[in-house]
Tab-separated table of N, CA and C in Angstrom:
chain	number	residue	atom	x	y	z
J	29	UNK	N	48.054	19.957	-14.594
J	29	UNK	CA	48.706	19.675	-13.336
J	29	UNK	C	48.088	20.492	-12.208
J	30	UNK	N	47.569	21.721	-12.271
J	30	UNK	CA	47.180	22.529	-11.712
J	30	UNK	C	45.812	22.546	-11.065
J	31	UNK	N	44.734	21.484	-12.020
J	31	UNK	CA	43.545	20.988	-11.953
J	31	UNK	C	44.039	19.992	-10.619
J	32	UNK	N	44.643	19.177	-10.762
J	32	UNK	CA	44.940	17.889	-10.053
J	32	UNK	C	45.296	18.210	-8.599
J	33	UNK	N	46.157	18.893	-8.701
J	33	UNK	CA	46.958	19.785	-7.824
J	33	UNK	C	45.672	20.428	-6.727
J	34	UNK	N	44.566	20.935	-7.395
J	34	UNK	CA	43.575	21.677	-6.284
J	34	UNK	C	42.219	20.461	-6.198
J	35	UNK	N	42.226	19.372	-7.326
J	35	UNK	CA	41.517	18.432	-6.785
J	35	UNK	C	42.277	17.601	-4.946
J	36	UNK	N	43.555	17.693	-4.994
J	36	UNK	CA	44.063	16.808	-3.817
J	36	UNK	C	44.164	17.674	-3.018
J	37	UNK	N	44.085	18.983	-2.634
J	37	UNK	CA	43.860	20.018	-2.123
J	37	UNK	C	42.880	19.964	-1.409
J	38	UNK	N	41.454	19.968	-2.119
J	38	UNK	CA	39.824	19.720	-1.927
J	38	UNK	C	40.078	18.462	-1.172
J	39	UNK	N	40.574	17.268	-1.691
J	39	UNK	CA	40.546	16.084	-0.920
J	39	UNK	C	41.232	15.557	0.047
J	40	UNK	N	42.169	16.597	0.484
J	40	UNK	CA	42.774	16.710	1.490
J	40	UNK	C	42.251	17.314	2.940
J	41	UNK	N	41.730	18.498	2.654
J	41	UNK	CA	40.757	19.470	3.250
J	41	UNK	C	39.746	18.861	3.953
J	42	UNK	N	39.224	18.201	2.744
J	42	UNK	CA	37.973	17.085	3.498
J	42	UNK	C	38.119	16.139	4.384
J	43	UNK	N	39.486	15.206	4.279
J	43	UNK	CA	39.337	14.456	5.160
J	43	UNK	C	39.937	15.168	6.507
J	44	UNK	N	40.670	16.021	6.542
J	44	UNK	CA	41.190	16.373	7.659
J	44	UNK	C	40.044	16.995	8.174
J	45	UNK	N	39.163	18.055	7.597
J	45	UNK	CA	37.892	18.844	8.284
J	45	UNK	C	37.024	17.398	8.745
J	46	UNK	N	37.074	16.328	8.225
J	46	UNK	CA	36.206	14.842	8.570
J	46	UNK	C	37.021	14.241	9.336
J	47	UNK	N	37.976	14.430	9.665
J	47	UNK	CA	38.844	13.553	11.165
J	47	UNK	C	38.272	13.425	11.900
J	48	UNK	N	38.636	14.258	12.909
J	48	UNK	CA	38.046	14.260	14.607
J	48	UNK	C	36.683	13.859	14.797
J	49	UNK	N	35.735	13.320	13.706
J	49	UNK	CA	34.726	12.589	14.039
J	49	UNK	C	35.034	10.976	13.997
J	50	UNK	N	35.931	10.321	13.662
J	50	UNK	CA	36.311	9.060	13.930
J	50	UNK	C	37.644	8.994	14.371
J	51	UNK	N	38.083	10.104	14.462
J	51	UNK	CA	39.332	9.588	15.143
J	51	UNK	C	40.132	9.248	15.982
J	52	UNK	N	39.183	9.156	17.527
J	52	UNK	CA	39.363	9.120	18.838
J	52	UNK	C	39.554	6.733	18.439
J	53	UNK	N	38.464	6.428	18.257
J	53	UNK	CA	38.568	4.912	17.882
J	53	UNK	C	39.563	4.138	16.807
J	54	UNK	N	39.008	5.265	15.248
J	54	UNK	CA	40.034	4.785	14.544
J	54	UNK	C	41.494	4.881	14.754
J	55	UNK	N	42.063	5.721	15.229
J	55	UNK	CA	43.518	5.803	15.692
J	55	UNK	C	44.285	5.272	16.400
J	56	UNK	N	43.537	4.822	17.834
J	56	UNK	CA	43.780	4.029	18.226
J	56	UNK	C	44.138	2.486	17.689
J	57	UNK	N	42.779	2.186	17.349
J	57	UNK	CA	42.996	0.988	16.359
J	57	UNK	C	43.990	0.675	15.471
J	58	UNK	N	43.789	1.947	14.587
J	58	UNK	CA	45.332	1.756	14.141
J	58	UNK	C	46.581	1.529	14.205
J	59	UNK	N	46.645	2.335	15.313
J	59	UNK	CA	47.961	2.382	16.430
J	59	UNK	C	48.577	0.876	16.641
J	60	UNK	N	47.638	0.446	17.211
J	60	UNK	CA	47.586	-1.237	17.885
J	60	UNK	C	47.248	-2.085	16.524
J	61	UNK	N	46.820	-1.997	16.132
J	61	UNK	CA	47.086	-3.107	14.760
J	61	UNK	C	48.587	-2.832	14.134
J	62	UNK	N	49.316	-1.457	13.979
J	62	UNK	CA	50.790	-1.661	13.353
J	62	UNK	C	51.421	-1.358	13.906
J	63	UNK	N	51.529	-1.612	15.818
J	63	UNK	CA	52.513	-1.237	16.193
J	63	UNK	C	53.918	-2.173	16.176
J	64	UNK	N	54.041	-3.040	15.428
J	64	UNK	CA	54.930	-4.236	15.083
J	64	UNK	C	55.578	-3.085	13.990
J	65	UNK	N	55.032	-2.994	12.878
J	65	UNK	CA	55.556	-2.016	11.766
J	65	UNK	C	56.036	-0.782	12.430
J	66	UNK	N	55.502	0.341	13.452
J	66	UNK	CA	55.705	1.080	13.916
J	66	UNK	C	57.231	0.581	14.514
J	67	UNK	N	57.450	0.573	15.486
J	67	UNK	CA	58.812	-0.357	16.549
J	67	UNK	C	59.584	-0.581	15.284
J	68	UNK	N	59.471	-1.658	14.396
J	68	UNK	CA	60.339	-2.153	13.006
J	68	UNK	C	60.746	-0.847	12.334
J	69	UNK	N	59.802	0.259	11.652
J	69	UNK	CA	60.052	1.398	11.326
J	69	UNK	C	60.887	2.654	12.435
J	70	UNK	N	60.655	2.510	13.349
J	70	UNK	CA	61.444	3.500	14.125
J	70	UNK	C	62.720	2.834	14.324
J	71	UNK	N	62.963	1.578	14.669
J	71	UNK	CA	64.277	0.946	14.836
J	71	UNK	C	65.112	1.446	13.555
J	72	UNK	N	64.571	1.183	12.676
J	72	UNK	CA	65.379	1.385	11.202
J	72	UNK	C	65.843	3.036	10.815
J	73	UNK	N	64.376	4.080	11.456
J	73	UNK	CA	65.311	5.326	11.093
J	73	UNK	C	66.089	5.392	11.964
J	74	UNK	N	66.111	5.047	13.590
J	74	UNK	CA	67.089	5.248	14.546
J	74	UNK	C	68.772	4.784	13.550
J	75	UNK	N	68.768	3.355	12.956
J	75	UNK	CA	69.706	2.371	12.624
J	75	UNK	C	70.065	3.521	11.608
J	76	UNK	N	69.311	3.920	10.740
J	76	UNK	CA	69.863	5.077	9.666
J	76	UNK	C	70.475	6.486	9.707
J	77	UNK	N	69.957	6.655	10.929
J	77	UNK	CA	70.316	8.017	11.204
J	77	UNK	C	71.863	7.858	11.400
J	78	UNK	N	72.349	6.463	12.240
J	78	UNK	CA	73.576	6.345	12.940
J	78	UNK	C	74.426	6.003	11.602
J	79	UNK	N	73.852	5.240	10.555
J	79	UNK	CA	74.634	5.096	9.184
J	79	UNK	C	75.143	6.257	8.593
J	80	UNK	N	74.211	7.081	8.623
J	80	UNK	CA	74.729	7.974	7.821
J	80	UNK	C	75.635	8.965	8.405
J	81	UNK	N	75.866	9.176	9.617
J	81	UNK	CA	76.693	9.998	10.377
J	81	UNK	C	77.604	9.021	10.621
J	82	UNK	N	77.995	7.780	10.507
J	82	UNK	CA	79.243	6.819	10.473
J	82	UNK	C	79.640	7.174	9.252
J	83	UNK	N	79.025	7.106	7.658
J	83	UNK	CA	79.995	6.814	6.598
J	83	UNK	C	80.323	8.556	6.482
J	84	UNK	N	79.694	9.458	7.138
J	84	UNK	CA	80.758	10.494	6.556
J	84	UNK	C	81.908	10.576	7.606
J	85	UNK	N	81.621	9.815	8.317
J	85	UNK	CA	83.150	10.069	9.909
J	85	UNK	C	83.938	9.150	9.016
J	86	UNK	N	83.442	8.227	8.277
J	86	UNK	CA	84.269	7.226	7.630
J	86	UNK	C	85.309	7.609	6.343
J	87	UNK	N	84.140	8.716	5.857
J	87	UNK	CA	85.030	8.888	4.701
J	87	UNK	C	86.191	9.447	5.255
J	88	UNK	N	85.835	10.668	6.030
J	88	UNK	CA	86.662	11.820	6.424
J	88	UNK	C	88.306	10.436	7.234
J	89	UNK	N	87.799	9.905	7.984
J	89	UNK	CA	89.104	8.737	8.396
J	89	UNK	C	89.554	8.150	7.434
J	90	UNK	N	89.249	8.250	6.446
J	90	UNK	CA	89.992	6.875	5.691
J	90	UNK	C	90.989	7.964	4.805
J	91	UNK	N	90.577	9.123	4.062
J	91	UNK	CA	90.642	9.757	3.256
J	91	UNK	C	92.098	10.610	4.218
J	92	UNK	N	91.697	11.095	5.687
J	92	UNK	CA	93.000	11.779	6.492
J	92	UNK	C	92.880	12.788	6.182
J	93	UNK	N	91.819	13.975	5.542
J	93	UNK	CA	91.863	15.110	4.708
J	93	UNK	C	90.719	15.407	5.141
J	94	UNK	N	90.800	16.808	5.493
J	94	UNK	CA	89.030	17.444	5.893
J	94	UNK	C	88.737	18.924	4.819
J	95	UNK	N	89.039	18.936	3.889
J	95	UNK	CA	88.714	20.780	3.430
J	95	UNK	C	87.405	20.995	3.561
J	96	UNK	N	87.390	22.330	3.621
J	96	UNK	CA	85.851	22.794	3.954
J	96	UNK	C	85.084	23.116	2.656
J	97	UNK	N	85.694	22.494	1.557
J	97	UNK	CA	84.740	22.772	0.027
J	97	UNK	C	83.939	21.084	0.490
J	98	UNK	N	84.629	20.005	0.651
J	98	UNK	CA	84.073	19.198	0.943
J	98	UNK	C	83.155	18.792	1.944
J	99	UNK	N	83.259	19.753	3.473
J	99	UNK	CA	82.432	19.657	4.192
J	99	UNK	C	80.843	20.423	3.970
J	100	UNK	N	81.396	21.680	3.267
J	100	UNK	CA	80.083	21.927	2.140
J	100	UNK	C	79.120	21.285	1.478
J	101	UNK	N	79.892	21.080	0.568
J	101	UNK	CA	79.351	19.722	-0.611
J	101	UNK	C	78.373	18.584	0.177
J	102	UNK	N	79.298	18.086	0.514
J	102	UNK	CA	78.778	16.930	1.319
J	102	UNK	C	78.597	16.732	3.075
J	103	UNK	N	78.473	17.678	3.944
J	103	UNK	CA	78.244	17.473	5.031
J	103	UNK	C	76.958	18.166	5.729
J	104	UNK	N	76.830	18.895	4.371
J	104	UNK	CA	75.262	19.650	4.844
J	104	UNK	C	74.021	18.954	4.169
J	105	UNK	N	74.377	17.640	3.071
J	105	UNK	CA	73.454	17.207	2.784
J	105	UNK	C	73.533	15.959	4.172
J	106	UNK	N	74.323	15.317	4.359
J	106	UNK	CA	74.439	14.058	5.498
J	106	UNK	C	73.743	14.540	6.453
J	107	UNK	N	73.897	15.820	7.083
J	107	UNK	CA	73.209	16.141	8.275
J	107	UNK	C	71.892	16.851	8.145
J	108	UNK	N	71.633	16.903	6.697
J	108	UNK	CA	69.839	17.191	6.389
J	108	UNK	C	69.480	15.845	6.865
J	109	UNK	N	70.309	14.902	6.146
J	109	UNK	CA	69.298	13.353	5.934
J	109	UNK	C	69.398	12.579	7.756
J	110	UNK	N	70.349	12.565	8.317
J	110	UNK	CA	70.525	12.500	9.649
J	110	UNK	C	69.878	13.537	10.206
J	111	UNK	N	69.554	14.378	10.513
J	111	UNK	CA	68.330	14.752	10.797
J	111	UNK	C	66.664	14.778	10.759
J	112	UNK	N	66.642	14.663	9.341
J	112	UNK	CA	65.405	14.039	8.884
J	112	UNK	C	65.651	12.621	9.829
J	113	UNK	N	65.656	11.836	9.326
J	113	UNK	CA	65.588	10.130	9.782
J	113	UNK	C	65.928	9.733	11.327
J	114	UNK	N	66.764	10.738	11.869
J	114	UNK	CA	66.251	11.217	13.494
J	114	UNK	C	65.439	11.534	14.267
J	115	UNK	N	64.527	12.382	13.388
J	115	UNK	CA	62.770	13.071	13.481
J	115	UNK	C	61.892	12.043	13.002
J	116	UNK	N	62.197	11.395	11.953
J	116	UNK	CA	61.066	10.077	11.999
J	116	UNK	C	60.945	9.425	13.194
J	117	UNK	N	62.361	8.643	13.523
J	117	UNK	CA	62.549	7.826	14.623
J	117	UNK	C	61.740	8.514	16.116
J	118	UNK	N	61.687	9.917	16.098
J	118	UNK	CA	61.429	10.763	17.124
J	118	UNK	C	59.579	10.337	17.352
J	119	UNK	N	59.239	10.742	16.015
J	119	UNK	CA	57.510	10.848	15.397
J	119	UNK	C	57.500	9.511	15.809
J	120	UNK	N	58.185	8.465	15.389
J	120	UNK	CA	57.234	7.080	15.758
J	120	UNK	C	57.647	6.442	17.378
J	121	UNK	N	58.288	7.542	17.663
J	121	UNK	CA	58.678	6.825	19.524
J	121	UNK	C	57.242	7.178	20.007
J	122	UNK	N	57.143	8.385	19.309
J	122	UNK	CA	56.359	9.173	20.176
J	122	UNK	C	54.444	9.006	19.917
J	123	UNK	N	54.993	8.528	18.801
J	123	UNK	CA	53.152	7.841	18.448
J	123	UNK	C	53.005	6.488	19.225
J	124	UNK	N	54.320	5.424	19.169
J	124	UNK	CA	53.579	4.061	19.970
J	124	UNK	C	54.120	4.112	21.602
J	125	UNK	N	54.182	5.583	22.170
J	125	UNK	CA	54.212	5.429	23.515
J	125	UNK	C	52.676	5.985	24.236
J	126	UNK	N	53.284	6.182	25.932
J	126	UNK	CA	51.922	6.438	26.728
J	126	UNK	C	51.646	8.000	26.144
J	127	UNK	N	52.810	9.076	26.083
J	127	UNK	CA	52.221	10.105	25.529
J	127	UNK	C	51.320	10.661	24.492
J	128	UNK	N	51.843	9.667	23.747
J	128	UNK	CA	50.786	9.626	22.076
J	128	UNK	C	49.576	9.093	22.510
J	129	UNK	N	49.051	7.817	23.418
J	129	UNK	CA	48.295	7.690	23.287
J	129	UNK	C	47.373	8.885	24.607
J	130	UNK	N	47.873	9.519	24.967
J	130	UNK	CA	47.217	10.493	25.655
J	130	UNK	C	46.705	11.590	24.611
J	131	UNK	N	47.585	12.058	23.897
J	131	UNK	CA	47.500	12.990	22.790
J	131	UNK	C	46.476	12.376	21.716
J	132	UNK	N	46.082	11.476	21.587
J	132	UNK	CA	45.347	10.737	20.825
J	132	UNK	C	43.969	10.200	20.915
J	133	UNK	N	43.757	10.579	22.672
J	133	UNK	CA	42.871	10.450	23.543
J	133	UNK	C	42.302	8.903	23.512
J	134	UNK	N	43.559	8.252	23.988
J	134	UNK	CA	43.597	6.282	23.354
J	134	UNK	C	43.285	5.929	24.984
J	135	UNK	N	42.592	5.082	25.155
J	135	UNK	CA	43.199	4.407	26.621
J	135	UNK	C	44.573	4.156	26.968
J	136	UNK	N	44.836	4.377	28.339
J	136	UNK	CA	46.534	4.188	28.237
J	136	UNK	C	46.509	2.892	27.934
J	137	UNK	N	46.030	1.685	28.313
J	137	UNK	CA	46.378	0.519	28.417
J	137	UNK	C	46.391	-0.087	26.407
J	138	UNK	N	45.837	0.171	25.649
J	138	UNK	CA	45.212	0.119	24.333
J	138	UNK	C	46.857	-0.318	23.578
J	139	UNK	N	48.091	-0.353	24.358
J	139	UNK	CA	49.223	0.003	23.607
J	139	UNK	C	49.683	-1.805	24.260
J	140	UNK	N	49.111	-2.701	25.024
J	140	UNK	CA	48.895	-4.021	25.646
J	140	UNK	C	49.862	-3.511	26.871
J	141	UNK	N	49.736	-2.405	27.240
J	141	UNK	CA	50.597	-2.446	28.961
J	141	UNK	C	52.056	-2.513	28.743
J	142	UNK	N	52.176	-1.315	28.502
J	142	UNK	CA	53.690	-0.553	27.993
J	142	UNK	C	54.088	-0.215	29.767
């Protein structure tokens, strides 16, 4: 495991030290070929983030009972995952807008005139 482990290490290394020589074009490109998936994917963590901070308001209403062994248990994992899936939604606003593609060194227009 340990072999494997520093082979993806090595091959990790490499491509990131090999980025910034294609990545002013390729990224862009990329960008604009999935920004349909991008928009679809950020809609959905936005849509998730709000799920999961509804069903614990839900439980807590239906149930009429709040103890704090339960807000333990279960309210510090809801607001890991609502957080996480808030920060996705955040990462992909922020990759298919004008800022990303500044940060990305994209033409502004490359995004079809946002």
């Amino acid at each position: 495991m340990k072999k494997i482990s520093n082979y993806f290490l090595m091959a990790s290394v490499f491509v990131m030290a090999s980025m910034p020589a294609f990545a002013d074009e390729a990224v862009c490109k990329l960008i604009t070929g999935l920004k349909p998936v991008i928009n679809t994917l950020r809609t959905l963590a936005f849509v998730g983030a709000a799920f999961v901070l509804m069903d614990w308001a839900w439980g807590y209403i239906k149930s009429g009972k709040a103890e704090m062994k339960d807000i333990e248990a279960k309210g510090i994992g809801m607001l890991v995952g609502f957080f996480l899936l808030f920060g996705v939604g955040l990462i992909l606003q922020f990759v298919g807008s004008r800022s990303g593609a500044e940060f990305f060194n994209c033409p502004i227009d490359f995004l079809g005139g946002i």
